[in-house]
PDB file of C-alpha atoms and ligand atoms in Angstrom:
ATOM      1  CA  UNK P   1       0.000   0.000   0.000  1.00 59.00           C
ATOM      2  CA  UNK P   2       1.210   3.472  -0.644  1.00 78.00           C
ATOM      3  CA  UNK P   3       0.871   6.704   1.261  1.00 91.00           C
ATOM      4  CA  UNK P   4      -2.520   8.400   1.164  1.00 96.00           C
ATOM      5  CA  UNK P   5      -3.756  11.977   1.477  1.00 96.00           C
ATOM      6  CA  UNK P   6      -5.920  12.604   4.528  1.00 97.00           C
ATOM      7  CA  UNK P   7      -9.083  13.444   2.567  1.00 97.00           C
ATOM      8  CA  UNK P   8      -9.883  10.021   1.039  1.00 97.00           C
ATOM      9  CA  UNK P   9      -8.968   8.197   4.257  1.00 98.00           C
ATOM     10  CA  UNK P  10     -11.291  10.391   6.321  1.00 98.00           C
ATOM     11  CA  UNK P  11     -14.054  10.236   3.687  1.00 97.00           C
ATOM     12  CA  UNK P  12     -14.067   6.452   3.809  1.00 97.00           C
ATOM     13  CA  UNK P  13     -14.009   6.420   7.612  1.00 97.00           C
ATOM     14  CA  UNK P  14     -16.784   8.991   7.853  1.00 95.00           C
ATOM     15  CA  UNK P  15     -18.997   7.031   5.443  1.00 94.00           C
ATOM     16  CA  UNK P  16     -18.497   3.962   7.615  1.00 94.00           C
ATOM     17  CA  UNK P  17     -19.218   5.874  10.848  1.00 93.00           C
ATOM     18  CA  UNK P  18     -15.770   5.337  12.272  1.00 96.00           C
ATOM     19  CA  UNK P  19     -12.777   7.551  13.033  1.00 97.00           C
ATOM     20  CA  UNK P  20      -9.106   7.329  12.113  1.00 98.00           C
ATOM     21  CA  UNK P  21      -6.489   7.568  14.832  1.00 98.00           C
ATOM     22  CA  UNK P  22      -3.635  10.016  14.387  1.00 98.00           C
ATOM     23  CA  UNK P  23      -0.505   9.313  16.417  1.00 98.00           C
ATOM     24  CA  UNK P  24       2.625  11.430  16.761  1.00 97.00           C
ATOM     25  CA  UNK P  25       6.017  10.299  15.521  1.00 98.00           C
ATOM     26  CA  UNK P  26       8.966  11.535  17.551  1.00 97.00           C
ATOM     27  CA  UNK P  27      11.482   8.705  17.285  1.00 97.00           C
ATOM     28  CA  UNK P  28      11.612   6.225  14.388  1.00 98.00           C
ATOM     29  CA  UNK P  29      10.326   3.571  16.824  1.00 98.00           C
ATOM     30  CA  UNK P  30       6.976   5.399  16.970  1.00 98.00           C
ATOM     31  CA  UNK P  31       6.451   5.111  13.216  1.00 98.00           C
ATOM     32  CA  UNK P  32       7.452   1.434  13.302  1.00 98.00           C
ATOM     33  CA  UNK P  33       4.948   0.822  16.107  1.00 98.00           C
ATOM     34  CA  UNK P  34       2.064   2.582  14.294  1.00 98.00           C
ATOM     35  CA  UNK P  35       2.696   0.674  11.041  1.00 98.00           C
ATOM     36  CA  UNK P  36       2.727  -2.630  12.944  1.00 98.00           C
ATOM     37  CA  UNK P  37      -0.454  -1.649  14.806  1.00 98.00           C
ATOM     38  CA  UNK P  38      -2.278  -0.688  11.574  1.00 98.00           C
ATOM     39  CA  UNK P  39      -1.339  -4.022  10.014  1.00 98.00           C
ATOM     40  CA  UNK P  40      -2.381  -5.970  13.102  1.00 98.00           C
ATOM     41  CA  UNK P  41      -5.929  -4.554  13.101  1.00 98.00           C
ATOM     42  CA  UNK P  42      -6.272  -3.964   9.335  1.00 97.00           C
ATOM     43  CA  UNK P  43      -7.020  -0.236   9.551  1.00 97.00           C
ATOM     44  CA  UNK P  44      -5.508   2.968   8.152  1.00 98.00           C
ATOM     45  CA  UNK P  45      -3.476   5.243  10.413  1.00 98.00           C
ATOM     46  CA  UNK P  46      -2.250   8.839  10.401  1.00 98.00           C
ATOM     47  CA  UNK P  47       1.398   9.351  11.405  1.00 98.00           C
ATOM     48  CA  UNK P  48       1.954  12.939  12.481  1.00 98.00           C
ATOM     49  CA  UNK P  49       5.159  14.927  12.774  1.00 98.00           C
ATOM     50  CA  UNK P  50       4.639  18.109  14.737  1.00 96.00           C
ATOM     51  CA  UNK P  51       6.493  21.383  14.373  1.00 94.00           C
ATOM     52  CA  UNK P  52       7.758  20.770  17.927  1.00 93.00           C
ATOM     53  CA  UNK P  53       9.191  17.426  16.788  1.00 96.00           C
ATOM     54  CA  UNK P  54      10.891  19.141  13.842  1.00 97.00           C
ATOM     55  CA  UNK P  55      12.420  21.618  16.294  1.00 97.00           C
ATOM     56  CA  UNK P  56      13.665  18.727  18.448  1.00 97.00           C
ATOM     57  CA  UNK P  57      15.388  16.988  15.516  1.00 98.00           C
ATOM     58  CA  UNK P  58      16.640  20.273  14.062  1.00 97.00           C
ATOM     59  CA  UNK P  59      14.948  19.684  10.690  1.00 97.00           C
ATOM     60  CA  UNK P  60      12.010  17.921   9.071  1.00 98.00           C
ATOM     61  CA  UNK P  61      13.820  15.947   6.357  1.00 98.00           C
ATOM     62  CA  UNK P  62      15.418  13.056   8.328  1.00 98.00           C
ATOM     63  CA  UNK P  63      12.382  12.109  10.438  1.00 98.00           C
ATOM     64  CA  UNK P  64      10.065  12.645   7.440  1.00 98.00           C
ATOM     65  CA  UNK P  65      12.223  10.369   5.247  1.00 98.00           C
ATOM     66  CA  UNK P  66      12.138   7.616   7.881  1.00 98.00           C
ATOM     67  CA  UNK P  67       8.384   7.971   8.425  1.00 98.00           C
ATOM     68  CA  UNK P  68       7.636   8.006   4.687  1.00 98.00           C
ATOM     69  CA  UNK P  69       9.756   4.889   4.141  1.00 98.00           C
ATOM     70  CA  UNK P  70       7.899   3.073   6.937  1.00 98.00           C
ATOM     71  CA  UNK P  71       4.554   4.295   5.547  1.00 98.00           C
ATOM     72  CA  UNK P  72       5.399   3.085   2.042  1.00 97.00           C
ATOM     73  CA  UNK P  73       6.350  -0.366   3.349  1.00 97.00           C
ATOM     74  CA  UNK P  74       3.122  -0.692   5.375  1.00 97.00           C
ATOM     75  CA  UNK P  75       0.380  -2.860   3.888  1.00 97.00           C
ATOM     76  CA  UNK P  76      -2.352  -0.508   5.198  1.00 97.00           C
ATOM     77  CA  UNK P  77      -3.064   3.094   4.053  1.00 97.00           C
ATOM     78  CA  UNK P  78      -0.872   5.582   5.918  1.00 98.00           C
ATOM     79  CA  UNK P  79      -1.274   9.360   5.935  1.00 98.00           C
ATOM     80  CA  UNK P  80       1.963  11.206   6.757  1.00 98.00           C
ATOM     81  CA  UNK P  81       0.862  14.502   8.258  1.00 98.00           C
ATOM     82  CA  UNK P  82       2.637  17.653   9.438  1.00 98.00           C
ATOM     83  CA  UNK P  83       0.997  18.583  12.743  1.00 96.00           C
ATOM     84  CA  UNK P  84       0.521  22.088  14.196  1.00 94.00           C
ATOM     85  CA  UNK P  85       2.660  23.897  11.612  1.00 95.00           C
ATOM     86  CA  UNK P  86       2.737  27.624  12.306  1.00 94.00           C
ATOM     87  CA  UNK P  87       5.392  28.357   9.703  1.00 94.00           C
ATOM     88  CA  UNK P  88       4.341  28.377   6.029  1.00 96.00           C
ATOM     89  CA  UNK P  89       7.909  27.640   4.885  1.00 97.00           C
ATOM     90  CA  UNK P  90       7.724  24.373   6.874  1.00 97.00           C
ATOM     91  CA  UNK P  91       4.495  23.524   5.027  1.00 97.00           C
ATOM     92  CA  UNK P  92       6.297  24.158   1.731  1.00 97.00           C
ATOM     93  CA  UNK P  93       9.098  21.845   2.823  1.00 98.00           C
ATOM     94  CA  UNK P  94       6.569  19.141   3.784  1.00 98.00           C
ATOM     95  CA  UNK P  95       5.060  19.405   0.290  1.00 97.00           C
ATOM     96  CA  UNK P  96       8.515  19.049  -1.285  1.00 97.00           C
ATOM     97  CA  UNK P  97       9.380  16.047   0.890  1.00 98.00           C
ATOM     98  CA  UNK P  98       6.224  14.142  -0.027  1.00 97.00           C
ATOM     99  CA  UNK P  99       4.099  14.328   3.102  1.00 98.00           C
ATOM    100  CA  UNK P 100       0.436  13.855   2.227  1.00 98.00           C
ATOM    101  CA  UNK P 101      -1.323  16.144   4.692  1.00 98.00           C
ATOM    102  CA  UNK P 102      -0.613  19.219   6.790  1.00 98.00           C
ATOM    103  CA  UNK P 103      -2.262  20.978   9.675  1.00 97.00           C
ATOM    104  CA  UNK P 104      -1.789  24.710   9.529  1.00 96.00           C
ATOM    105  CA  UNK P 105      -2.191  26.175  12.995  1.00 92.00           C
ATOM    106  CA  UNK P 106      -2.952  29.881  12.735  1.00 91.00           C
ATOM    107  CA  UNK P 107      -4.523  30.007  16.169  1.00 83.00           C
ATOM    108  CA  UNK P 108      -2.020  32.600  17.389  1.00 84.00           C
ATOM    109  CA  UNK P 109      -2.777  34.917  14.451  1.00 89.00           C
ATOM    110  CA  UNK P 110      -5.512  37.522  14.304  1.00 88.00           C
ATOM    111  CA  UNK P 111      -8.655  35.998  12.819  1.00 88.00           C
ATOM    112  CA  UNK P 112      -8.495  37.690   9.398  1.00 91.00           C
ATOM    113  CA  UNK P 113      -4.787  36.896   9.059  1.00 93.00           C
ATOM    114  CA  UNK P 114      -5.414  33.258  10.078  1.00 92.00           C
ATOM    115  CA  UNK P 115      -8.032  32.981   7.323  1.00 94.00           C
ATOM    116  CA  UNK P 116      -5.787  34.621   4.708  1.00 95.00           C
ATOM    117  CA  UNK P 117      -2.732  32.484   5.500  1.00 96.00           C
ATOM    118  CA  UNK P 118      -4.846  29.310   5.739  1.00 96.00           C
ATOM    119  CA  UNK P 119      -6.261  30.071   2.264  1.00 97.00           C
ATOM    120  CA  UNK P 120      -2.702  30.429   0.957  1.00 97.00           C
ATOM    121  CA  UNK P 121      -1.729  27.074   2.520  1.00 97.00           C
ATOM    122  CA  UNK P 122      -4.820  25.419   0.973  1.00 98.00           C
ATOM    123  CA  UNK P 123      -3.810  26.776  -2.457  1.00 97.00           C
ATOM    124  CA  UNK P 124      -0.208  25.612  -2.248  1.00 96.00           C
ATOM    125  CA  UNK P 125      -1.143  22.153  -0.899  1.00 97.00           C
ATOM    126  CA  UNK P 126      -4.167  21.649  -3.140  1.00 94.00           C
ATOM    127  CA  UNK P 127      -2.100  21.868  -6.311  1.00 92.00           C
ATOM    128  CA  UNK P 128       0.090  19.060  -4.921  1.00 94.00           C
ATOM    129  CA  UNK P 129      -2.848  16.858  -3.882  1.00 95.00           C
ATOM    130  CA  UNK P 130      -2.131  17.375  -0.197  1.00 97.00           C
ATOM    131  CA  UNK P 131      -4.897  17.719   2.386  1.00 96.00           C
ATOM    132  CA  UNK P 132      -5.081  20.645   4.806  1.00 98.00           C
ATOM    133  CA  UNK P 133      -6.413  20.590   8.339  1.00 97.00           C
ATOM    134  CA  UNK P 134      -6.852  23.845  10.217  1.00 95.00           C
ATOM    135  CA  UNK P 135      -8.219  24.971  13.505  1.00 88.00           C
ATOM    136  CA  UNK P 136     -10.535  27.787  14.239  1.00 81.00           C
ATOM    137  CA  UNK P 137      -8.363  30.414  15.889  1.00 50.00           C
ATOM    138  CA  UNK P 138     -10.826  33.077  16.909  1.00 42.00           C
ATOM    139  CA  UNK P 139     -10.478  32.282  20.585  1.00 40.00           C
ATOM    140  CA  UNK P 140      -7.224  33.335  22.219  1.00 38.00           C
ATOM    141  CA  UNK P 141      -5.573  32.010  25.323  1.00 40.00           C
ATOM    142  CA  UNK P 142      -2.458  30.010  25.968  1.00 40.00           C
ATOM    143  CA  UNK P 143      -3.804  26.778  24.501  1.00 54.00           C
ATOM    144  CA  UNK P 144      -5.848  28.393  21.720  1.00 55.00           C
ATOM    145  CA  UNK P 145      -9.043  26.553  20.914  1.00 55.00           C
ATOM    146  CA  UNK P 146      -7.980  23.570  22.996  1.00 60.00           C
ATOM    147  CA  UNK P 147      -7.969  25.425  26.305  1.00 62.00           C
ATOM    148  CA  UNK P 148     -10.441  23.924  28.763  1.00 60.00           C
ATOM    149  CA  UNK P 149     -13.755  25.747  28.575  1.00 68.00           C
ATOM    150  CA  UNK P 150     -13.255  27.034  25.031  1.00 79.00           C
ATOM    151  CA  UNK P 151     -15.908  25.855  22.566  1.00 86.00           C
ATOM    152  CA  UNK P 152     -16.185  26.180  18.775  1.00 90.00           C
ATOM    153  CA  UNK P 153     -19.398  27.764  17.531  1.00 92.00           C
ATOM    154  CA  UNK P 154     -21.007  25.691  14.721  1.00 94.00           C
ATOM    155  CA  UNK P 155     -21.884  28.728  12.563  1.00 95.00           C
ATOM    156  CA  UNK P 156     -18.383  30.205  12.945  1.00 93.00           C
ATOM    157  CA  UNK P 157     -16.901  26.843  12.016  1.00 94.00           C
ATOM    158  CA  UNK P 158     -19.016  26.580   8.857  1.00 96.00           C
ATOM    159  CA  UNK P 159     -17.999  30.122   7.836  1.00 96.00           C
ATOM    160  CA  UNK P 160     -14.325  29.366   8.480  1.00 95.00           C
ATOM    161  CA  UNK P 161     -14.432  26.280   6.221  1.00 97.00           C
ATOM    162  CA  UNK P 162     -16.246  28.246   3.485  1.00 97.00           C
ATOM    163  CA  UNK P 163     -13.705  31.106   3.761  1.00 96.00           C
ATOM    164  CA  UNK P 164     -10.596  28.924   3.673  1.00 96.00           C
ATOM    165  CA  UNK P 165     -11.432  25.731   1.755  1.00 97.00           C
ATOM    166  CA  UNK P 166      -9.766  23.441   4.323  1.00 98.00           C
ATOM    167  CA  UNK P 167     -10.279  19.672   4.094  1.00 98.00           C
ATOM    168  CA  UNK P 168     -10.684  18.995   7.832  1.00 98.00           C
ATOM    169  CA  UNK P 169     -11.308  21.164  10.873  1.00 96.00           C
ATOM    170  CA  UNK P 170     -10.007  20.871  14.439  1.00 94.00           C
ATOM    171  CA  UNK P 171     -12.714  21.999  16.843  1.00 92.00           C
ATOM    172  CA  UNK P 172     -12.845  22.734  20.565  1.00 89.00           C
ATOM    173  CA  UNK P 173     -15.366  20.536  22.348  1.00 89.00           C
ATOM    174  CA  UNK P 174     -13.878  20.084  25.823  1.00 81.00           C
ATOM    175  CA  UNK P 175     -10.483  18.445  25.361  1.00 79.00           C
ATOM    176  CA  UNK P 176      -7.122  20.033  26.101  1.00 77.00           C
ATOM    177  CA  UNK P 177      -3.578  19.252  24.938  1.00 79.00           C
ATOM    178  CA  UNK P 178      -1.020  17.297  26.991  1.00 77.00           C
ATOM    179  CA  UNK P 179      -3.353  15.932  29.663  1.00 79.00           C
ATOM    180  CA  UNK P 180      -1.752  13.056  31.566  1.00 82.00           C
ATOM    181  CA  UNK P 181      -4.980  11.773  33.112  1.00 82.00           C
ATOM    182  CA  UNK P 182      -8.020  10.682  31.111  1.00 83.00           C
ATOM    183  CA  UNK P 183     -10.650  12.806  32.812  1.00 79.00           C
ATOM    184  CA  UNK P 184     -11.791  15.272  30.128  1.00 79.00           C
ATOM    185  CA  UNK P 185     -15.520  15.351  29.430  1.00 83.00           C
ATOM    186  CA  UNK P 186     -16.477  16.134  25.847  1.00 86.00           C
ATOM    187  CA  UNK P 187     -19.584  18.001  24.766  1.00 88.00           C
ATOM    188  CA  UNK P 188     -21.120  15.378  22.451  1.00 93.00           C
ATOM    189  CA  UNK P 189     -24.177  17.550  21.718  1.00 95.00           C
ATOM    190  CA  UNK P 190     -21.816  20.215  20.381  1.00 94.00           C
ATOM    191  CA  UNK P 191     -19.939  17.610  18.300  1.00 95.00           C
ATOM    192  CA  UNK P 192     -23.267  16.580  16.742  1.00 96.00           C
ATOM    193  CA  UNK P 193     -24.177  20.226  16.058  1.00 96.00           C
ATOM    194  CA  UNK P 194     -20.776  20.855  14.467  1.00 96.00           C
ATOM    195  CA  UNK P 195     -21.126  17.670  12.420  1.00 96.00           C
ATOM    196  CA  UNK P 196     -24.366  18.908  10.892  1.00 97.00           C
ATOM    197  CA  UNK P 197     -23.131  22.447  10.169  1.00 97.00           C
ATOM    198  CA  UNK P 198     -19.551  21.779   8.994  1.00 97.00           C
ATOM    199  CA  UNK P 199     -19.146  20.112   5.561  1.00 97.00           C
ATOM    200  CA  UNK P 200     -15.663  18.625   6.202  1.00 97.00           C
ATOM    201  CA  UNK P 201     -14.460  15.985   8.700  1.00 97.00           C
ATOM    202  CA  UNK P 202     -14.007  17.098  12.314  1.00 97.00           C
ATOM    203  CA  UNK P 203     -10.756  16.567  14.209  1.00 95.00           C
ATOM    204  CA  UNK P 204     -10.360  16.083  17.934  1.00 93.00           C
ATOM    205  CA  UNK P 205      -7.081  17.322  19.410  1.00 90.00           C
ATOM    206  CA  UNK P 206      -6.001  16.645  22.961  1.00 85.00           C
ATOM    207  CA  UNK P 207      -7.649  13.212  22.948  1.00 84.00           C
ATOM    208  CA  UNK P 208      -5.117  11.785  25.421  1.00 84.00           C
ATOM    209  CA  UNK P 209      -7.209  13.304  28.204  1.00 85.00           C
ATOM    210  CA  UNK P 210     -10.391  11.560  27.083  1.00 88.00           C
ATOM    211  CA  UNK P 211     -11.343   8.100  28.459  1.00 91.00           C
ATOM    212  CA  UNK P 212     -12.232   5.244  26.078  1.00 93.00           C
ATOM    213  CA  UNK P 213     -15.966   5.760  26.599  1.00 93.00           C
ATOM    214  CA  UNK P 214     -15.630   9.466  25.740  1.00 93.00           C
ATOM    215  CA  UNK P 215     -13.685   8.672  22.566  1.00 94.00           C
ATOM    216  CA  UNK P 216     -16.335   6.193  21.425  1.00 95.00           C
ATOM    217  CA  UNK P 217     -19.093   8.741  22.155  1.00 95.00           C
ATOM    218  CA  UNK P 218     -17.185  11.434  20.244  1.00 95.00           C
ATOM    219  CA  UNK P 219     -16.906   9.190  17.184  1.00 96.00           C
ATOM    220  CA  UNK P 220     -20.594   8.326  17.460  1.00 96.00           C
ATOM    221  CA  UNK P 221     -21.416  12.041  17.531  1.00 96.00           C
ATOM    222  CA  UNK P 222     -19.317  12.790  14.443  1.00 96.00           C
ATOM    223  CA  UNK P 223     -15.563  13.041  15.064  1.00 96.00           C
ATOM    224  CA  UNK P 224     -13.557  11.533  12.185  1.00 97.00           C
ATOM    225  CA  UNK P 225      -9.882  12.131  13.115  1.00 97.00           C
ATOM    226  CA  UNK P 226      -8.719  11.637  16.685  1.00 96.00           C
ATOM    227  CA  UNK P 227      -5.233  12.843  17.647  1.00 95.00           C
ATOM    228  CA  UNK P 228      -3.554  10.951  20.475  1.00 94.00           C
ATOM    229  CA  UNK P 229       0.014  11.850  21.461  1.00 93.00           C
ATOM    230  CA  UNK P 230       0.650  12.317  25.188  1.00 92.00           C
ATOM    231  CA  UNK P 231      -1.087   9.065  26.157  1.00 93.00           C
ATOM    232  CA  UNK P 232       1.215   7.010  23.914  1.00 96.00           C
ATOM    233  CA  UNK P 233       4.249   8.918  25.183  1.00 96.00           C
ATOM    234  CA  UNK P 234       3.263   7.785  28.664  1.00 96.00           C
ATOM    235  CA  UNK P 235       2.975   4.177  27.456  1.00 97.00           C
ATOM    236  CA  UNK P 236       6.390   4.467  25.754  1.00 98.00           C
ATOM    237  CA  UNK P 237       8.085   5.982  28.810  1.00 98.00           C
ATOM    238  CA  UNK P 238       6.533   3.532  31.285  1.00 98.00           C
ATOM    239  CA  UNK P 239       7.592   0.485  29.257  1.00 98.00           C
ATOM    240  CA  UNK P 240      11.110   1.839  28.708  1.00 98.00           C
ATOM    241  CA  UNK P 241      11.569   2.669  32.385  1.00 98.00           C
ATOM    242  CA  UNK P 242      10.220  -0.686  33.546  1.00 98.00           C
ATOM    243  CA  UNK P 243      12.595  -2.551  31.245  1.00 97.00           C
ATOM    244  CA  UNK P 244      15.603  -0.501  32.363  1.00 97.00           C
ATOM    245  CA  UNK P 245      14.752  -0.994  36.025  1.00 97.00           C
ATOM    246  CA  UNK P 246      14.196  -4.742  35.582  1.00 97.00           C
ATOM    247  CA  UNK P 247      17.408  -5.317  33.610  1.00 95.00           C
ATOM    248  CA  UNK P 248      19.847  -2.394  33.415  1.00 95.00           C
ATOM    249  CA  UNK P 249      21.692  -2.340  30.098  1.00 96.00           C
ATOM    250  CA  UNK P 250      23.517   0.027  27.759  1.00 96.00           C
ATOM    251  CA  UNK P 251      21.949  -1.635  24.707  1.00 97.00           C
ATOM    252  CA  UNK P 252      19.409   0.987  23.647  1.00 97.00           C
ATOM    253  CA  UNK P 253      17.599  -1.575  21.483  1.00 97.00           C
ATOM    254  CA  UNK P 254      16.549  -3.486  24.584  1.00 97.00           C
ATOM    255  CA  UNK P 255      14.544  -0.740  26.245  1.00 98.00           C
ATOM    256  CA  UNK P 256      13.491   1.179  23.117  1.00 98.00           C
ATOM    257  CA  UNK P 257      12.313  -2.141  21.709  1.00 98.00           C
ATOM    258  CA  UNK P 258      10.216  -2.771  24.805  1.00 98.00           C
ATOM    259  CA  UNK P 259       8.748   0.713  24.465  1.00 98.00           C
ATOM    260  CA  UNK P 260       7.996   0.136  20.774  1.00 98.00           C
ATOM    261  CA  UNK P 261       6.212  -3.147  21.580  1.00 98.00           C
ATOM    262  CA  UNK P 262       4.078  -1.469  24.260  1.00 98.00           C
ATOM    263  CA  UNK P 263       3.150   1.413  21.931  1.00 98.00           C
ATOM    264  CA  UNK P 264       2.257  -1.072  19.172  1.00 98.00           C
ATOM    265  CA  UNK P 265      -0.167  -2.863  21.507  1.00 98.00           C
ATOM    266  CA  UNK P 266      -1.846   0.335  22.721  1.00 98.00           C
ATOM    267  CA  UNK P 267      -1.972   1.922  19.250  1.00 98.00           C
ATOM    268  CA  UNK P 268      -3.636  -1.219  17.866  1.00 98.00           C
ATOM    269  CA  UNK P 269      -6.162  -1.143  20.700  1.00 98.00           C
ATOM    270  CA  UNK P 270      -6.960   2.532  20.041  1.00 97.00           C
ATOM    271  CA  UNK P 271      -7.243   2.061  16.261  1.00 98.00           C
ATOM    272  CA  UNK P 272      -9.784  -0.711  16.833  1.00 97.00           C
ATOM    273  CA  UNK P 273     -11.636   1.296  19.506  1.00 97.00           C
ATOM    274  CA  UNK P 274     -12.148   4.246  17.138  1.00 97.00           C
ATOM    275  CA  UNK P 275     -13.431   1.924  14.407  1.00 95.00           C
ATOM    276  CA  UNK P 276     -16.063   0.295  16.629  1.00 84.00           C
ATOM    277  CA  UNK P 277     -19.023   1.964  14.939  1.00 65.00           C
TER     278      UNK P 277
HETATM  279 ZN1   ZN K   1      -3.159  19.326  18.605  1.00 78.65          ZN
END
């Protein structure tokens, strides 16, 4: 199977009433785990590289090359997505490197500037067949639209999609980034209202803080892409630490391998959970 743009993968999932999980790649082991998980459960997966991850590695090209190679070798459809890009030149680089989807995050920009830059990103990606996800950035605050208490208005969301032409929209319905406990309560009535007013697939960010039952309810109400990062980082770190404590070693393959196995198991479980409908 080859790499896919986000749009057809989400369209198929939406028609079937399920959602696609999007997991963040930081080390190469993450991408290996997600490919193995997708093959185990027979479902597509989105592998995301965030602008923060690019900053960590110092550039996009090496981690993108590794992720794209793993995606191309996977027997299931894989979307390779640039997550939370605030820099248009990074989007241009992602297009050149062959990523198939980008999220442009203009949430720190003034509303009219966010719309204008998002339109520009849609134009430059559209000609290359690359999907664009955006988030509605009218609400300020440290965490943008994902701050607890912030909610996306269905009419605003519909206008934003019409103004920009994006292929998917991240909305604020009660989750928040980087939560390390799974206690967030989502507003499923709002998800349903957004689903009926917004013509493109809805994306849930900050899903690590949402319990399994909340994720299933969110998909039932109309979420089609569910981003999970922090939760899998916890799984990775716990497994690595446990292995190192049980048998101290300098062979990095031993404990990174244990972490990769644990992430594969949990990613496979989450992929299947989001496809329950
Ligand atoms: Zn996010």
